[in-house]
XYZ file of C-alpha atoms in Angstrom:
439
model
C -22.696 -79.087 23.552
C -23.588 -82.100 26.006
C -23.064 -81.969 29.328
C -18.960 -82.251 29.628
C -19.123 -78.981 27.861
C -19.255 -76.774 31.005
C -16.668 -78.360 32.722
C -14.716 -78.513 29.957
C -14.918 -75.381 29.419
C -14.234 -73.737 33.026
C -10.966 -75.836 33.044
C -9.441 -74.347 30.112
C -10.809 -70.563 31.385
C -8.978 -71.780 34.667
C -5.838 -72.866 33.304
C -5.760 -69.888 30.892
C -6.472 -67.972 33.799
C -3.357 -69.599 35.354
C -5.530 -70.203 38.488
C -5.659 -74.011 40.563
C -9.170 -75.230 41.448
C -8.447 -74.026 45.254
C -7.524 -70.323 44.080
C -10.530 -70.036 41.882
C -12.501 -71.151 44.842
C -11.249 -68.529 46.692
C -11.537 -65.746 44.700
C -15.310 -66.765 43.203
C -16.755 -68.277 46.674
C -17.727 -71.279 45.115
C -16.289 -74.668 46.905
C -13.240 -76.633 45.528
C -15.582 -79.684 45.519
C -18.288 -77.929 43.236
C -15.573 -76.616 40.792
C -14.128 -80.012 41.054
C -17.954 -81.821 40.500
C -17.831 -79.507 37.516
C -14.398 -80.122 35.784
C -15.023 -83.495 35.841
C -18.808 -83.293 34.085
C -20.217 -85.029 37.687
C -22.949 -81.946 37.401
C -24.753 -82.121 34.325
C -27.020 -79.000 34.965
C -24.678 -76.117 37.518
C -27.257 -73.269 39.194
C -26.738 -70.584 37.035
C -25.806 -68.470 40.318
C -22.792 -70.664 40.480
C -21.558 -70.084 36.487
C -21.966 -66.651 37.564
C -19.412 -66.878 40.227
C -16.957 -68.629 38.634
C -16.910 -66.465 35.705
C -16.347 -63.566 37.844
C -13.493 -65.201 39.434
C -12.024 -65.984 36.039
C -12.579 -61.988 34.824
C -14.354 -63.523 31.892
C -15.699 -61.478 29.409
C -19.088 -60.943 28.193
C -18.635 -63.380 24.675
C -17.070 -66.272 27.134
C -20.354 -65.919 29.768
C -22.159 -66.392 26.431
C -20.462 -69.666 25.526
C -20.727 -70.700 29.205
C -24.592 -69.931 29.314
C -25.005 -71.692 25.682
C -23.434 -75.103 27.317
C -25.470 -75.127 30.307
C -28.509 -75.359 27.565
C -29.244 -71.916 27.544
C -30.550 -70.047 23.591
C -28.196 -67.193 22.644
C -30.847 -64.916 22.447
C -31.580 -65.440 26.602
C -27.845 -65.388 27.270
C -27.443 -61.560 24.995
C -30.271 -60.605 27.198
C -28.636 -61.596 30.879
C -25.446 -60.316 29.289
C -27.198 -56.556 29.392
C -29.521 -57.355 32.619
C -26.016 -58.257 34.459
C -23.389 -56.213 33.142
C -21.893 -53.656 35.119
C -23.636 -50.389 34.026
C -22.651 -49.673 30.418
C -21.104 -46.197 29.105
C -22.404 -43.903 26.532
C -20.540 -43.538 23.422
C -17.647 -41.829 23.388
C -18.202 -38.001 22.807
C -16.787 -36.916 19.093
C -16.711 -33.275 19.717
C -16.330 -32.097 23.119
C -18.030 -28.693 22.495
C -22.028 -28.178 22.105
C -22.975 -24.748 23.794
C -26.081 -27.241 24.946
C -25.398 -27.102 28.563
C -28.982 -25.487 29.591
C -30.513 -28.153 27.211
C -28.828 -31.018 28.969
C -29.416 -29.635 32.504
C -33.173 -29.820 31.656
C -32.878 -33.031 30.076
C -31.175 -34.056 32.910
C -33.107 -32.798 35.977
C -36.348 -33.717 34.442
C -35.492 -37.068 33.996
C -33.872 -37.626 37.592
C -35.795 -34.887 39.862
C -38.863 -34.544 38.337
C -39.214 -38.291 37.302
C -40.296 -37.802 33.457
C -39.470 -40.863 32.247
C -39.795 -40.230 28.367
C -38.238 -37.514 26.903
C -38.192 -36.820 22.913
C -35.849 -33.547 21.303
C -36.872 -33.067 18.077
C -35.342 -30.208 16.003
C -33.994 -29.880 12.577
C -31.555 -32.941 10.990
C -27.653 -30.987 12.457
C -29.260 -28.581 15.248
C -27.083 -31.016 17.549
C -30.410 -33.727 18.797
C -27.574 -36.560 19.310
C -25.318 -34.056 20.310
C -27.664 -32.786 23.795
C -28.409 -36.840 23.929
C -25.070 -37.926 24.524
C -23.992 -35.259 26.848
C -27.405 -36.448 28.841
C -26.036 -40.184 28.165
C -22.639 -39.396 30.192
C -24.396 -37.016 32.952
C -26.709 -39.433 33.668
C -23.742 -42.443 33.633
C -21.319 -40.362 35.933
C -23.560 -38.947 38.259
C -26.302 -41.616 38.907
C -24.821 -44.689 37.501
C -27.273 -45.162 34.302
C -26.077 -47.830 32.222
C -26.546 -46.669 28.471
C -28.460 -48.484 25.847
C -27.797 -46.304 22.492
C -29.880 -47.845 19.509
C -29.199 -45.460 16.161
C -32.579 -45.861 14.023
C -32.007 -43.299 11.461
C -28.802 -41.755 9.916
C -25.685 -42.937 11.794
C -25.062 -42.051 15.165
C -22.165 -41.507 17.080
C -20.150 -44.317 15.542
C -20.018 -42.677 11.949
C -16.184 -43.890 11.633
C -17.374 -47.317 11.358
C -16.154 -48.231 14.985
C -17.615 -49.695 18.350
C -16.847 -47.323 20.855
C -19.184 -48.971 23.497
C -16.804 -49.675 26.136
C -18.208 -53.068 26.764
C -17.669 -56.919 25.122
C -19.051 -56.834 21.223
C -21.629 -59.848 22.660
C -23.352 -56.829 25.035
C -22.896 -54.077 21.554
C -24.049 -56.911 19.476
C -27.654 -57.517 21.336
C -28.215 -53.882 22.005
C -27.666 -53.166 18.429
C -30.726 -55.541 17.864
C -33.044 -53.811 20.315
C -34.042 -51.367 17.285
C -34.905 -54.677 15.314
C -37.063 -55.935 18.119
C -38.838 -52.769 18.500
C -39.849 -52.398 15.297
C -40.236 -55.974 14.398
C -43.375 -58.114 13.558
C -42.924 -60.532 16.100
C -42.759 -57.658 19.065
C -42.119 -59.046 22.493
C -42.235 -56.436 25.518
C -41.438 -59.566 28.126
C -38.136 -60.458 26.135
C -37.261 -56.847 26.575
C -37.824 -56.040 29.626
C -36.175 -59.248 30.480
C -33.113 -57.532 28.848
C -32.980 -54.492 30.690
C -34.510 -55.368 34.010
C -35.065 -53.229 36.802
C -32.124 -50.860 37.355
C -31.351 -47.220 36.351
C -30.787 -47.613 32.280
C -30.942 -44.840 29.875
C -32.462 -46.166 26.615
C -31.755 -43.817 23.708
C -34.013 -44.157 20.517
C -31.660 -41.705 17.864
C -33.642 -40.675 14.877
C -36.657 -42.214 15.600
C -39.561 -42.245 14.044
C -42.655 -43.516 16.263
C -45.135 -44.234 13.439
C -42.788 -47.222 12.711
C -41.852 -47.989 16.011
C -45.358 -47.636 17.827
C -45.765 -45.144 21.111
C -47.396 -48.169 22.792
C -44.334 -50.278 22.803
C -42.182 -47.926 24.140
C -44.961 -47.362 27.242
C -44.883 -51.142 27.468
C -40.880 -51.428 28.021
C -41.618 -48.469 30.628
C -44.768 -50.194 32.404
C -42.840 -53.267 32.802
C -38.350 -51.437 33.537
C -38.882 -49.037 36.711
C -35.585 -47.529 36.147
C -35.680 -47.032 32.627
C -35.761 -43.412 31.004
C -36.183 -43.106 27.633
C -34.578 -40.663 25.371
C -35.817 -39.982 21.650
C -34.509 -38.132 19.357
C -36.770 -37.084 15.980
C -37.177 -34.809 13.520
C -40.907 -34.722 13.865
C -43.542 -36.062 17.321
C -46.897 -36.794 18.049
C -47.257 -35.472 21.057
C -47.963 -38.950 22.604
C -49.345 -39.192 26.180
C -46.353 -39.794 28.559
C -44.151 -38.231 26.571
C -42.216 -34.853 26.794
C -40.753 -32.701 24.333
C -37.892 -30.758 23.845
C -38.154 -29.246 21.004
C -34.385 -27.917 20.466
C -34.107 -25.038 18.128
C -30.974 -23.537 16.717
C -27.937 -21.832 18.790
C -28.947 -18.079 19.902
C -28.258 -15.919 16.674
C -25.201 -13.471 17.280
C -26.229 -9.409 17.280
C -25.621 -8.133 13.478
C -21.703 -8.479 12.440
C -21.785 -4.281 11.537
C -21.605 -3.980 15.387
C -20.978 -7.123 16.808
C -20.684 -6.948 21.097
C -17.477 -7.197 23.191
C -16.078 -10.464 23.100
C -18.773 -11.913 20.751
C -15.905 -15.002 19.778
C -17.427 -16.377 23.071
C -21.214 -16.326 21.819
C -21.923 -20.314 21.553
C -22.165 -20.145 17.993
C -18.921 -18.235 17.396
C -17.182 -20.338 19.611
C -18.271 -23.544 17.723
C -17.607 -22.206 14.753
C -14.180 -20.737 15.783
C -13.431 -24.096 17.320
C -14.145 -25.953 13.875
C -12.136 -23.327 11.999
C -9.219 -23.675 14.622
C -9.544 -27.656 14.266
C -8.558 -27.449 10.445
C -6.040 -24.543 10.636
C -4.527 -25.047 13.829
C -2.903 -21.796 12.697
C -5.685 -19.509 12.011
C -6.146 -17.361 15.901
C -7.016 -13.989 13.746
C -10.113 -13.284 16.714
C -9.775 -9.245 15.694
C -12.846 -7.436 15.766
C -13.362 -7.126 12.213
C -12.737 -11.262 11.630
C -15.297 -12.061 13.955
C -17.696 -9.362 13.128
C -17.583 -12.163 9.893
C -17.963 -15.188 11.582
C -21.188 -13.286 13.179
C -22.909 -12.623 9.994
C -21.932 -15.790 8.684
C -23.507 -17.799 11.867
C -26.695 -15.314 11.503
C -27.008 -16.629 7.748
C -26.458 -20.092 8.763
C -29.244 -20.030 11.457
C -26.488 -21.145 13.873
C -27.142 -24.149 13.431
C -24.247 -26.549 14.637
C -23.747 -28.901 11.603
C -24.129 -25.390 9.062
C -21.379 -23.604 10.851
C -19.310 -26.816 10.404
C -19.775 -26.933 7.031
C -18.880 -23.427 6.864
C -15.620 -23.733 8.583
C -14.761 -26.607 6.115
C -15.605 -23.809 3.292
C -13.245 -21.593 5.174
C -10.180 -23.815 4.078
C -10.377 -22.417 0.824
C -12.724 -18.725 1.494
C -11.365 -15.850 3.601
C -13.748 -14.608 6.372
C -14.950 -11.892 4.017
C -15.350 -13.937 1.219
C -17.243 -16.560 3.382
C -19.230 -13.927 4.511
C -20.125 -12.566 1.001
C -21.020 -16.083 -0.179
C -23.208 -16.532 3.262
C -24.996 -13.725 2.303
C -25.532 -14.492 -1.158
C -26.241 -18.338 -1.328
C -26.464 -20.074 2.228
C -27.432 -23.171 0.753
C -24.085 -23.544 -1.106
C -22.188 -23.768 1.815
C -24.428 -26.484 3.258
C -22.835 -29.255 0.808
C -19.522 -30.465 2.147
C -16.456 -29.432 -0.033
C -15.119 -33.019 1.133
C -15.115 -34.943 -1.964
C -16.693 -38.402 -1.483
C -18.216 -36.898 2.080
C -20.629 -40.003 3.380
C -24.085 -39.122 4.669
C -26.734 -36.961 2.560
C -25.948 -33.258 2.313
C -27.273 -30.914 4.933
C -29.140 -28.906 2.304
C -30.823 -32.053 1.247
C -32.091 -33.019 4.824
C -33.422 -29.507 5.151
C -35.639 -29.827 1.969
C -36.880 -33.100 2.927
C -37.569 -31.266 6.407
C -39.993 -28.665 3.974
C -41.599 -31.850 1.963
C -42.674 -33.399 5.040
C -44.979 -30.568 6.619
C -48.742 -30.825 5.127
C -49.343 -28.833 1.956
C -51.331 -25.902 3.952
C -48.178 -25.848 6.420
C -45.681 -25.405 2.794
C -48.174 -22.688 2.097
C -47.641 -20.866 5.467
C -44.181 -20.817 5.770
C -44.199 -19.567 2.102
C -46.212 -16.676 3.149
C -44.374 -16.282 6.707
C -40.746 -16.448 4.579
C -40.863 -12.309 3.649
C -41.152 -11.419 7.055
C -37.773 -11.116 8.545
C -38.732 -9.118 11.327
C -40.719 -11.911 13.116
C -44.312 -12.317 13.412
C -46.825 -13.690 16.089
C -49.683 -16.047 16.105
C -52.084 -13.474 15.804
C -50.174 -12.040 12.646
C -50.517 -15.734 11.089
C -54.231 -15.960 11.735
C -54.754 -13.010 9.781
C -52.183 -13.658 6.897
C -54.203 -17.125 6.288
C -57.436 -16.110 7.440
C -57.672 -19.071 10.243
C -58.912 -18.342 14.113
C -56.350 -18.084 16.709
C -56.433 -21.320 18.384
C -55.940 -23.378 14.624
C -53.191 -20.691 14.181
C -51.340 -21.431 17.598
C -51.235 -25.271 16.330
C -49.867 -24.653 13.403
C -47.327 -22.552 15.191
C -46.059 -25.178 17.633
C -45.747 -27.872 14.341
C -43.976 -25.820 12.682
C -41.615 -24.634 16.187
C -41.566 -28.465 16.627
C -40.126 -29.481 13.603
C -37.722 -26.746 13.616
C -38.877 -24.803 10.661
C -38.972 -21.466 12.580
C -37.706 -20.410 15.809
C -38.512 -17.510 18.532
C -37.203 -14.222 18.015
C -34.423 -12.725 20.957
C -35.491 -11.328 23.552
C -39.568 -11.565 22.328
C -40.316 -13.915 25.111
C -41.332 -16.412 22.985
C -44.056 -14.166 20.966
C -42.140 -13.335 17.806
C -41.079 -15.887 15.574
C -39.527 -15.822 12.037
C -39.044 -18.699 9.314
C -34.767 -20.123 9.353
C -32.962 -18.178 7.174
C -32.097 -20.568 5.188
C -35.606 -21.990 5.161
C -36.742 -18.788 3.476
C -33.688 -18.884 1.108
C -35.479 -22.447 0.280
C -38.925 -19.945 -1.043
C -37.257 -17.283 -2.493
C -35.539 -19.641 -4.654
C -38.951 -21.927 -5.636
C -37.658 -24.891 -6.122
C -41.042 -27.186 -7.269
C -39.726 -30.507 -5.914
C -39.227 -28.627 -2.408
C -41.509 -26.494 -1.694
C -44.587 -27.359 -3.587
């Protein structure tokens, strides 16, 4: 566009705007004889300070700064990036599900990242233990509290937009360019200046959701932080590599109810049988049975489920169609079953599928461990797994916190972190011996 384009353009945003030259000088600060100079195409080149103004005055949005930038000779790509550097801070996407029983995991999130200034932060757990769940809550915290604006790249499955629409609360120009952020991180032609162009120096939340660093490359996410002061950076993974600079989380299952033959007072308000009650009350609006005896089901059905958050959905789906007995019985007999959605035509892989790919992707020895570890339902220590595959102590703590890391195992109640046991539903994987996932 030559050089009448600008002015061209700022009188039609005017008149839409339903605004004289003198009232949009009074509202934007800039002089009726500038606005005037530029209407008229007297000022080939305007300070970009000045387009500024006078698209605040006019309440433009973000796609109309990016036509005005283009005809002042700007690229697209520089005008997406001052779209993110100047817009006012940008929300999180919207929450889906208001319930998470993650609070403790979020205040840690949160206070490390603001009062104890760790700047990278990675949860890594098991594909449906609720990793973008605990991000987005630390996504709005962080937003309402401090005034982080949110830049939410999805890498792996979909994130919190699974319904196909944009719930950024921001113009589809700013969605559009952070959407690509994932493409420049991972891309040939990497360029850390371009990016921290983009997000500049101010309080911004970066979150990376089902990353995986061996494509993305630890150094380019130390780069973006050398280069953004206020930028935190939140991962989200299935597996880590313990890079320098960063901190994990590694977020294991919901606390497992006590057994369902004598479940404590009140147990509907245990985390897990409160998500899963909330699920169940979400498809039968009608279905308040919280007796004794109907929960004492829901607890052995969370215990056979691991509690883990997307499981217990599932089983709630199941519960359409299975009374709490009978979806107790089938828990107990075939977990796995109920971790394929009855939905027919459901989108995404099935949650029994992620969880064997979870199994194929640990080393060979590590499939032989957990094959050996599966029997023991009582929990085990580190010392017990250095003698069960004849390894030294330190080699057997290691293959401990891979394994805790990954979300393969988790800590036994009340053991203070010395007990462990193989998932449930991981050992139901063994006992079953299915070559293509466990060998």
């Amino acid at each position: 566009m030559g050089p009448e384009g600008i002015g061209t353009l700022v009188r039609r945003f005017r008149c839409q705007a339903r605004l004289t030259q003198y009232e949009l000088s009074e509202i934007s600060t800039v002089s009726v004889r500038a606005i005037r100079d530029l209407e008229n195409g007297r000022v080939e080149r305007p300070r970009q300070e000045t387009v500024r103004l006078i698209a605040n005055g006019l309440h433009l949005g973000e796609s109309q700064r990016l036509v005005l930038h283009a005809a002042c000779g700007g690229s697209a790509k520089e005008a997406a990036a001052k779209l993110i550097s100047d817009a006012a801070p940008i929300e999180p996407p919207a929450r889906i599900n208001g319930l998470s029983g993650r609070e403790a995991e979020v205040q840690t999130v949160v206070e490390a990242m603001t009062r104890d200034h760790n700047r990278w932060m990675t949860i890594t757990g098991l594909n449906g233990v609720g990793k973008t769940s605990v991000a987005l809550d630390v996504a709005h915290t962080l937003h309402k509290l401090h005034s982080y604006s949110t830049l939410w790249v999805s890498l792996g499955a979909p994130g919190p937009h699974t319904d196909g629409s944009d719930r950024f609360r921001v113009d589809s120009a700013v969605v559009a360019e952070v959407s690509r952020i994932g493409e420049h991180l991972m891309g040939d032609e990497f360029d850390a200046r371009q990016l921290v162009q983009m997000i500049g120096q101010r309080r911004t939340l970066l979150v990376l959701d089902g990353c995986d660093l061996k494509q993305i490359g630890a150094d380019r996410v130390l780069a973006l932080l050398a280069g953004c002061h206020g930028l935190r950076v939140l991962v989200t993974t299935r597996d880590s590599g313990a890079t320098p600079g960063e901190h994990l989380l590694p977020l294991e299952p919901l606390d497992v109810p006590a057994c369902e033959t004598n479940p404590p007072a009140r147990a509907e308000h245990h985390p897990a049988v409160q998500l899963m009650l909330s699920h169940i009350r979400r498809l039968q609006p009608r279905a308040a049975d919280t007796s004794a005896a109907t929960v004492g089901h829901l607890v052995g059905v969370c215990r056979a489920l691991d509690c883990i958050p997307a499981a217990l959905k599932l089983g709630a789906e199941w519960g359409l169609v299975l009374s709490p007995v009978q979806l107790l019985e089938r828990a107990r007999r075939d977990p796995l079953s109920l971790l394929i959605s009855p939905t027919v035509g459901g989108a995404g892989p099935a949650l029994r599928q992620t969880l064997e790919q979870s199994v194929r992707t640990v080393t060979a020895t590590d499939r032989q461990l957990l094959g050996l570890l599966a029997p023991l339902r009582t929990g085990w220590t580190v010392q017990d797994v250095a003698r069960l595959a004849g390894i030294d102590e330190p080699d057997s703590a290691r293959r401990v916190w891979g394994l805790l890391v990954r979300g393969l195992i988790r800590r036994v109640d009340g053991s203070a972190g010395s007990h462990f046991r193989v998932l449930n539903l991981v050992a139901r994987l063994f006992e079953m011996q299915e070559p293509e996932t466990v060998h």
